[in-house]
CSV table of C-alpha atoms and ligand atoms in Angstrom, one decimal:
chain,number,residue,atom,x,y,z
A,950,MET,CA,-176.4,28.8,-1.3
A,951,GLY,CA,-174.2,31.7,-1.1
A,952,HIS,CA,-171.3,29.5,0.3
A,953,PHE,CA,-171.6,27.0,-2.5
A,954,VAL,CA,-171.3,29.7,-5.1
A,955,ILE,CA,-168.2,31.3,-3.4
A,956,VAL,CA,-166.6,27.9,-2.8
A,957,GLY,CA,-167.3,26.9,-6.5
A,958,ILE,CA,-165.6,30.0,-7.7
A,959,LEU,CA,-162.7,29.5,-5.4
A,960,VAL,CA,-162.2,25.8,-6.5
A,961,ILE,CA,-162.1,26.8,-10.2
A,962,VAL,CA,-159.6,29.7,-9.4
A,963,MET,CA,-157.4,27.4,-7.2
A,964,ALA,CA,-157.4,24.7,-9.8
A,965,ILE,CA,-156.3,27.1,-12.5
A,966,LEU,CA,-153.6,28.4,-10.2
A,967,THR,CA,-152.4,24.9,-9.3
A,968,TYR,CA,-152.3,23.9,-13.0
A,969,MET,CA,-150.3,27.1,-13.7
A,970,GLY,CA,-148.0,26.3,-10.9
A,971,LEU,CA,-147.3,22.7,-12.0
A,972,ASP,CA,-146.8,23.9,-15.4
A,973,LEU,CA,-144.4,26.6,-14.3
A,974,ALA,CA,-142.4,24.0,-12.4
A,975,GLY,CA,-142.2,21.9,-15.6
A,976,VAL,CA,-144.3,19.0,-14.4
A,977,ALA,CA,-146.9,19.4,-17.1
A,978,THR,CA,-144.8,19.3,-20.1
A,979,GLN,CA,-141.3,20.8,-20.0
A,980,MET,CA,-139.8,18.0,-18.0
A,981,HIS,CA,-140.4,15.5,-20.8
A,982,PRO,CA,-137.9,14.6,-23.2
A,983,VAL,CA,-138.8,15.5,-26.8
A,984,GLU,CA,-141.8,13.6,-28.4
A,985,ALA,CA,-140.0,11.4,-30.9
A,986,SER,CA,-142.6,8.8,-31.7
A,987,LEU,CA,-146.4,8.9,-32.7
A,988,GLN,CA,-147.1,6.8,-29.6
A,989,SER,CA,-145.7,9.6,-27.4
A,990,LEU,CA,-148.3,11.9,-28.5
A,991,SER,CA,-151.3,10.0,-27.0
A,992,ILE,CA,-149.3,9.2,-23.9
A,993,ASP,CA,-148.4,13.0,-23.3
A,994,TRP,CA,-152.0,13.8,-24.0
A,995,LEU,CA,-153.0,11.5,-21.2
A,996,TRP,CA,-150.4,13.0,-19.1
A,997,HIS,CA,-151.6,16.4,-19.6
A,998,TRP,CA,-155.2,15.6,-18.7
A,999,GLN,CA,-153.9,13.8,-15.5
A,1000,ILE,CA,-152.3,17.0,-14.4
A,1001,VAL,CA,-155.5,18.8,-15.2
A,1002,ALA,CA,-157.5,16.3,-13.1
A,1003,ILE,CA,-154.9,16.4,-10.3
A,1004,SER,CA,-155.2,20.3,-10.2
A,1005,PHE,CA,-158.9,20.1,-10.0
A,1006,LEU,CA,-159.0,17.3,-7.4
A,1007,PHE,CA,-156.6,19.0,-5.2
A,1008,SER,CA,-158.6,22.2,-5.2
A,1009,LEU,CA,-161.9,20.3,-4.7
A,1010,ILE,CA,-160.4,18.9,-1.5
A,1011,VAL,CA,-158.4,21.8,-0.2
A,1012,VAL,CA,-160.5,24.7,-0.9
A,1013,PRO,CA,-163.8,23.5,1.0
A,1014,MET,CA,-161.7,22.3,3.8
A,1015,ALA,CA,-159.9,25.6,4.3
A,1016,TYR,CA,-163.1,27.7,3.6
A,1017,SER,CA,-165.0,25.6,6.5
A,1018,MET,CA,-162.1,26.0,8.8
A,1019,ILE,CA,-162.2,29.8,8.3
A,1020,VAL,CA,-165.8,30.7,7.8
A,1021,PHE,CA,-167.4,28.3,10.1
A,1022,ARG,CA,-164.8,28.3,13.0
A,1023,ARG,CA,-166.0,28.4,16.5
A,1024,ARG,CA,-166.6,32.0,17.6
A,1025,LYS,CA,-165.7,33.5,21.0
A,1026,GLY,CA,-168.2,32.4,23.6
A,1027,ASP,CA,-169.9,30.0,21.3
A,1028,THR,CA,-170.4,26.7,23.3
A,1029,SER,CA,-173.3,25.1,21.2
A,1030,ASP,CA,-173.0,21.7,19.4
A,1031,GLY,CA,-172.9,21.5,15.8
A,1032,GLU,CA,-176.2,21.0,14.0
A,1033,HIS,CA,-177.3,17.4,13.9
A,1034,PHE,CA,-178.5,15.9,10.6
A,1035,GLU,CA,-178.9,12.3,9.4
A,1036,GLY,CA,-178.7,11.2,5.7
A,1037,ASN,CA,-179.1,13.3,2.5
A,1038,THR,CA,-180.4,11.3,-0.5
A,1039,THR,CA,-179.7,14.0,-3.0
A,1040,LEU,CA,-176.0,14.4,-1.8
A,1041,GLU,CA,-175.6,10.5,-1.9
A,1042,ILE,CA,-176.8,10.3,-5.4
A,1043,VAL,CA,-174.6,13.3,-6.6
A,1044,TRP,CA,-171.5,12.0,-5.1
A,1045,THR,CA,-172.2,8.5,-6.6
A,1046,VAL,CA,-173.0,9.6,-10.1
A,1047,ILE,CA,-170.3,12.1,-10.6
A,1048,PRO,CA,-167.5,9.9,-9.6
A,1049,LEU,CA,-169.1,7.1,-11.7
A,1050,PHE,CA,-169.1,9.4,-14.7
A,1051,ALA,CA,-165.6,10.6,-14.0
A,1052,VAL,CA,-164.2,7.0,-13.8
A,1053,LEU,CA,-166.0,6.1,-17.1
A,1054,VAL,CA,-164.3,9.1,-18.8
A,1055,LEU,CA,-161.0,8.1,-17.4
A,1056,ALA,CA,-161.5,4.5,-18.6
A,1057,TYR,CA,-162.4,5.9,-22.1
A,1058,MET,CA,-159.4,8.1,-22.1
A,1059,GLY,CA,-157.1,5.3,-20.9
A,1060,SER,CA,-158.4,2.8,-23.5
A,1061,TYR,CA,-158.2,5.4,-26.2
A,1062,SER,CA,-154.5,6.1,-25.4
A,1063,LEU,CA,-153.6,2.4,-25.1
A,1064,GLY,CA,-155.4,1.8,-28.4
A,1065,GLU,CA,-153.4,4.6,-30.1
A,1066,THR,CA,-150.0,3.2,-28.6
A,1067,ARG,CA,-150.8,-0.4,-29.8
A,1068,ARG,CA,-152.2,0.5,-33.2
A,1069,VAL,CA,-151.0,-2.0,-35.7
A,1070,ASP,CA,-149.6,-0.9,-39.1
A,1071,PRO,CA,-149.7,-3.9,-41.4
A,1072,ASN,CA,-146.6,-2.5,-43.2
A,1073,ALA,CA,-144.5,-2.4,-40.1
A,1074,ILE,CA,-140.9,-3.5,-40.4
A,1075,THR,CA,-139.9,-6.3,-38.2
A,1076,ILE,CA,-136.6,-6.0,-36.2
A,1077,LYS,CA,-135.4,-8.7,-33.7
A,1078,VAL,CA,-133.9,-7.5,-30.5
A,1079,LYS,CA,-131.8,-9.5,-28.2
A,1080,ALA,CA,-131.0,-8.2,-24.8
A,1081,GLN,CA,-128.3,-9.7,-22.6
A,1082,GLN,CA,-126.3,-8.6,-19.7
A,1083,PHE,CA,-125.3,-5.8,-20.4
A,1084,SER,CA,-126.1,-4.9,-24.1
A,1085,TRP,CA,-128.6,-4.9,-26.9
A,1086,THR,CA,-128.3,-6.4,-30.3
A,1087,PHE,CA,-130.5,-5.7,-33.3
A,1088,GLU,CA,-131.1,-7.9,-36.1
A,1089,TYR,CA,-132.8,-7.0,-39.4
A,1090,PRO,CA,-133.9,-10.4,-40.7
A,1091,GLU,CA,-135.1,-8.9,-44.1
A,1092,TYR,CA,-131.4,-7.8,-44.8
A,1093,GLY,CA,-129.3,-10.2,-43.0
A,1094,ILE,CA,-127.9,-7.5,-40.8
A,1095,VAL,CA,-126.9,-7.6,-37.2
A,1096,SER,CA,-126.0,-4.3,-35.4
A,1097,ASN,CA,-125.4,-2.9,-32.0
A,1098,GLU,CA,-127.1,0.4,-33.1
A,1099,LEU,CA,-130.8,0.5,-33.9
A,1100,HIS,CA,-131.4,2.4,-37.0
A,1101,LEU,CA,-135.1,3.2,-37.7
A,1102,PRO,CA,-136.6,5.1,-40.6
A,1103,VAL,CA,-138.6,8.1,-39.7
A,1104,ASP,CA,-142.4,7.9,-40.1
A,1105,GLN,CA,-142.5,4.2,-40.4
A,1106,GLN,CA,-143.9,1.8,-37.9
A,1107,VAL,CA,-141.5,-0.9,-36.6
A,1108,VAL,CA,-142.3,-3.9,-34.5
A,1109,LEU,CA,-139.5,-5.0,-32.3
A,1110,LYS,CA,-139.5,-8.8,-31.4
A,1111,MET,CA,-137.6,-8.9,-28.3
A,1112,GLU,CA,-135.9,-11.8,-26.5
A,1113,SER,CA,-133.5,-12.0,-23.5
A,1114,SER,CA,-130.9,-14.5,-23.2
A,1115,ASP,CA,-130.4,-14.3,-19.5
A,1116,VAL,CA,-132.6,-12.2,-17.2
A,1117,ILE,CA,-135.4,-9.7,-17.4
A,1118,HIS,CA,-134.5,-6.4,-19.1
A,1119,SER,CA,-136.7,-3.6,-20.2
A,1120,PHE,CA,-136.5,-1.7,-23.5
A,1121,TRP,CA,-136.9,2.0,-22.8
A,1122,VAL,CA,-136.3,5.0,-25.1
A,1123,PRO,CA,-137.6,7.9,-23.1
A,1124,GLU,CA,-138.3,10.0,-26.2
A,1125,PHE,CA,-140.6,7.2,-27.6
A,1126,ARG,CA,-142.3,7.0,-24.1
A,1127,VAL,CA,-143.5,3.4,-24.5
A,1128,LYS,CA,-141.5,0.9,-22.3
A,1129,GLN,CA,-141.5,-2.9,-22.7
A,1130,ASP,CA,-140.1,-5.7,-20.5
A,1131,VAL,CA,-137.9,-8.4,-22.3
A,1132,VAL,CA,-138.5,-11.6,-20.5
A,1133,PRO,CA,-136.5,-14.8,-21.0
A,1134,GLY,CA,-138.3,-17.6,-22.8
A,1135,ARG,CA,-140.8,-15.2,-24.3
A,1136,VAL,CA,-140.9,-13.0,-27.3
A,1137,THR,CA,-142.3,-9.6,-26.4
A,1138,GLU,CA,-143.5,-7.1,-29.0
A,1139,TYR,CA,-142.9,-3.4,-29.0
A,1140,ARG,CA,-144.4,-1.2,-31.7
A,1141,ILE,CA,-143.1,2.2,-32.3
A,1142,THR,CA,-143.5,4.9,-35.1
A,1143,PRO,CA,-140.6,7.4,-34.9
A,1144,ILE,CA,-141.5,10.9,-36.1
A,1145,LEU,CA,-138.5,12.9,-35.3
A,1146,VAL,CA,-135.0,12.4,-36.8
A,1147,GLY,CA,-132.5,12.3,-34.2
A,1148,ASN,CA,-130.0,10.4,-32.2
A,1149,TYR,CA,-131.4,8.6,-28.9
A,1150,LYS,CA,-130.6,6.0,-26.5
A,1151,VAL,CA,-132.2,2.8,-25.4
A,1152,ARG,CA,-131.7,2.3,-21.7
A,1153,CYS,CA,-132.5,-0.9,-19.7
A,1154,ALA,CA,-135.3,0.0,-17.4
A,1155,GLU,CA,-135.1,-3.3,-15.3
A,1156,LEU,CA,-132.5,-3.8,-12.7
A,1157,CYS,CA,-130.5,-6.7,-14.2
A,1158,GLY,CA,-127.1,-6.9,-12.6
A,1159,ALA,CA,-123.9,-5.1,-11.8
A,1160,SER,CA,-123.8,-3.1,-15.1
A,1161,HIS,CA,-127.5,-2.5,-15.6
A,1162,ALA,CA,-126.8,1.3,-15.6
A,1163,TYR,CA,-124.5,1.0,-18.5
A,1164,MET,CA,-126.9,-1.1,-20.6
A,1165,GLU,CA,-127.3,1.6,-23.2
A,1166,ASN,CA,-127.1,1.4,-27.1
A,1167,GLY,CA,-127.6,4.1,-29.7
A,1168,VAL,CA,-131.0,4.4,-31.3
A,1169,ILE,CA,-130.8,6.5,-34.5
A,1170,VAL,CA,-133.9,7.7,-36.3
A,1171,ASP,CA,-132.9,8.4,-40.0
A,1172,THR,CA,-134.5,10.0,-42.8
A,1173,LYS,CA,-135.7,7.3,-45.3
A,1174,SER,CA,-132.5,7.9,-47.5
A,1175,ASP,CA,-130.2,7.7,-44.8
A,1176,TYR,CA,-131.8,4.6,-43.5
A,1177,ASP,CA,-131.4,2.9,-47.0
A,1178,ALA,CA,-127.9,4.0,-47.3
A,1179,TRP,CA,-127.2,2.6,-43.8
A,1180,ILE,CA,-128.8,-0.7,-44.8
A,1181,THR,CA,-126.8,-0.9,-48.0
A,1182,GLU,CA,-123.6,-0.2,-46.1
A,1183,GLN,CA,-124.3,-2.8,-43.3
A,1184,GLN,CA,-125.4,-5.4,-46.0
A,1185,ALA,CA,-122.1,-4.8,-47.7
A,1186,ALA,CA,-120.2,-5.2,-44.6
A,1187,ALA,CA,-122.1,-8.3,-43.8
A,1188,LEU,CA,-121.4,-9.8,-47.1
A,1189,ALA,CA,-117.8,-9.0,-46.7
A,1190,ASN,CA,-117.3,-11.8,-44.5
A,1191,GLN,CA,-118.6,-14.3,-46.9
A,1192,THR,CA,-118.1,-14.8,-50.7
A,1193,PRO,CA,-115.3,-13.0,-52.7
A,1194,GLU,CA,-118.0,-11.1,-54.5
A,1195,GLY,CA,-119.4,-10.0,-51.2
A,1196,LYS,CA,-115.9,-8.9,-50.0
A,1197,GLY,CA,-115.4,-7.2,-53.3
A,1198,GLN,CA,-118.7,-5.2,-53.0
A,1199,ALA,CA,-117.8,-4.3,-49.5
A,1200,LEU,CA,-114.5,-3.0,-50.9
A,1201,THR,CA,-116.2,-0.9,-53.5
A,1202,VAL,CA,-118.2,0.8,-50.8
A,1203,LYS,CA,-115.3,1.3,-48.4
A,1204,ASN,CA,-113.1,2.8,-51.1
A,1205,GLY,CA,-115.8,5.0,-52.6
A,1206,CYS,CA,-115.6,3.4,-56.1
A,1207,ILE,CA,-119.3,3.5,-56.4
A,1208,GLY,CA,-119.2,7.3,-56.1
A,1209,CYS,CA,-118.0,7.2,-59.7
A,1210,HIS,CA,-119.0,3.9,-61.1
A,1211,SER,CA,-122.7,2.9,-61.4
A,1212,VAL,CA,-123.6,-0.7,-60.7
A,1213,ASP,CA,-127.0,-0.5,-62.8
A,1214,GLY,CA,-125.8,1.0,-66.1
A,1215,SER,CA,-126.6,4.7,-65.3
A,1216,LYS,CA,-124.1,7.3,-66.3
A,1217,MET,CA,-121.7,8.6,-63.8
A,1218,THR,CA,-118.2,10.0,-63.8
A,1219,GLY,CA,-116.6,6.7,-64.6
A,1220,PRO,CA,-117.7,4.0,-66.8
A,1221,THR,CA,-120.6,1.7,-65.4
A,1222,TRP,CA,-119.7,-1.8,-64.1
A,1223,PHE,CA,-123.1,-3.1,-65.4
A,1224,GLY,CA,-122.5,-5.7,-68.1
A,1225,LEU,CA,-118.9,-4.7,-68.1
A,1226,ALA,CA,-117.1,-8.0,-67.5
A,1227,GLY,CA,-116.7,-9.9,-70.9
A,1228,SER,CA,-118.0,-7.1,-72.9
A,1229,THR,CA,-115.9,-5.2,-75.7
A,1230,VAL,CA,-114.8,-1.9,-74.6
A,1231,GLU,CA,-114.2,1.0,-77.0
A,1232,LEU,CA,-111.1,2.8,-76.1
A,1233,ALA,CA,-110.2,6.6,-76.4
A,1234,ASP,CA,-107.5,5.7,-79.1
A,1235,GLY,CA,-110.2,4.1,-81.3
A,1236,THR,CA,-109.1,0.6,-80.6
A,1237,THR,CA,-111.2,-2.1,-78.6
A,1238,VAL,CA,-110.4,-4.3,-75.9
A,1239,VAL,CA,-112.3,-7.3,-74.2
A,1240,ALA,CA,-112.9,-6.7,-70.6
A,1241,ASP,CA,-111.3,-9.8,-69.1
A,1242,ASP,CA,-109.6,-10.2,-65.8
A,1243,ALA,CA,-106.4,-8.8,-67.1
A,1244,TYR,CA,-108.0,-5.7,-68.5
A,1245,LEU,CA,-110.0,-5.1,-65.3
A,1246,SER,CA,-107.1,-5.6,-63.1
A,1247,GLU,CA,-104.9,-3.3,-65.1
A,1248,SER,CA,-107.6,-0.6,-65.1
A,1249,ILE,CA,-108.0,-0.9,-61.4
A,1250,LEU,CA,-104.3,-0.4,-60.8
A,1251,ASN,CA,-103.9,2.1,-63.5
A,1252,SER,CA,-107.0,3.9,-64.8
A,1253,LYS,CA,-105.0,5.7,-67.5
A,1254,ALA,CA,-103.4,2.6,-69.1
A,1255,LYS,CA,-106.4,2.1,-71.3
A,1256,GLU,CA,-108.7,5.1,-71.3
A,1257,VAL,CA,-112.4,4.3,-72.3
A,1258,ALA,CA,-114.0,6.4,-75.0
A,1259,GLY,CA,-116.3,9.1,-73.9
A,1260,PHE,CA,-114.7,9.5,-70.5
A,1261,SER,CA,-112.5,12.3,-69.6
A,1262,PRO,CA,-109.1,11.1,-68.5
A,1263,THR,CA,-109.7,11.3,-64.8
A,1264,VAL,CA,-107.2,9.7,-62.5
A,1265,MET,CA,-109.0,7.5,-59.8
A,1266,PRO,CA,-108.2,8.6,-56.1
A,1267,PRO,CA,-105.3,6.8,-54.6
A,1268,TYR,CA,-106.0,3.4,-52.6
A,1269,SER,CA,-104.1,0.4,-52.0
A,1270,LEU,CA,-105.6,-3.1,-52.8
A,1271,THR,CA,-104.0,-6.5,-52.4
A,1272,PRO,CA,-104.1,-8.8,-55.5
A,1273,GLU,CA,-106.7,-10.8,-53.6
A,1274,GLU,CA,-108.8,-7.7,-52.9
A,1275,ILE,CA,-108.6,-6.9,-56.7
A,1276,ALA,CA,-109.6,-10.4,-57.5
A,1277,ASN,CA,-112.7,-10.0,-55.1
A,1278,ILE,CA,-113.7,-6.7,-56.8
A,1279,ILE,CA,-113.5,-8.3,-60.2
A,1280,ALA,CA,-115.7,-11.2,-59.0
A,1281,TYR,CA,-118.1,-8.6,-57.8
A,1282,ILE,CA,-118.1,-6.8,-61.1
A,1283,LYS,CA,-118.7,-10.1,-62.8
A,1284,THR,CA,-122.0,-10.4,-60.9
A,1285,LEU,CA,-123.3,-7.2,-62.3
A,1286,LYS,CA,-125.2,-8.1,-65.5
B,498,CUA,CU1,-130.6,-5.0,-18.6
B,498,CUA,CU2,-131.0,-3.6,-16.7
């Protein structure tokens, strides 16, 4: 019995030393990229316990083996055979029940972690992902945006519906941990909840051709307000290619007009555009003017020509607009009512 106690203590000591060694070498945690998603937490939790199990099993095998080799080695002059014995029911039961129990625990831990990574949030945002040799494209169907950068709001689950237009690719952001293949002819789902604002990269993790290694696109986890701002900006850009109003709106974003002119009637440095077109405007000199195209155009070109009552005479920052662009901006202002 003495031997069992000594071996037991040695196994525990060795297991702790092995774990500390692996931790020191960075295998246990430091080698990982940052944990940028909710899903990464349960995966890293599983990883941590795997390292613990590895340390223990390594010691459980190596320590008794080394102990036996040293303590029970053949002594000088000893020519006798080893003791002969047949069967040991107790031992058989022990080494069946313990591994059975261990496997059940592992199954539970694995299922728990899988459940955590797949947990569905009914309020998840859907983003469509298209993989093709050798780049990624992201579409926000809700907003009519297509981008080659994936912007995600922090603390909000997104579900990526991924399709490939050629071969098999694999969507992998190491900081998110979860990896998902993108298979032609099929839509695969990938759920992620970013928890850390930052700039990351999606890499393709499936050899897909000559430029596989360069199949990377930016993944940006934004604060909620930065995300909304990005959406607004992208929407404006998307609209710019369509209607005169859309082009006009994009111009007002691009030229910073909306930094001083509100579009919802709220008070800013400059007069609001909300309900402006066609309205009667009171001027600083006490006269009034109807905000028709001529007035709007004149004011865009020279803000001091007809100063509006109640606003300090600020000169708008310089910009250059073609007559067509001015017409587009006016078309946009007309939509604000
Ligand atoms: Cu796509 Cu490798």
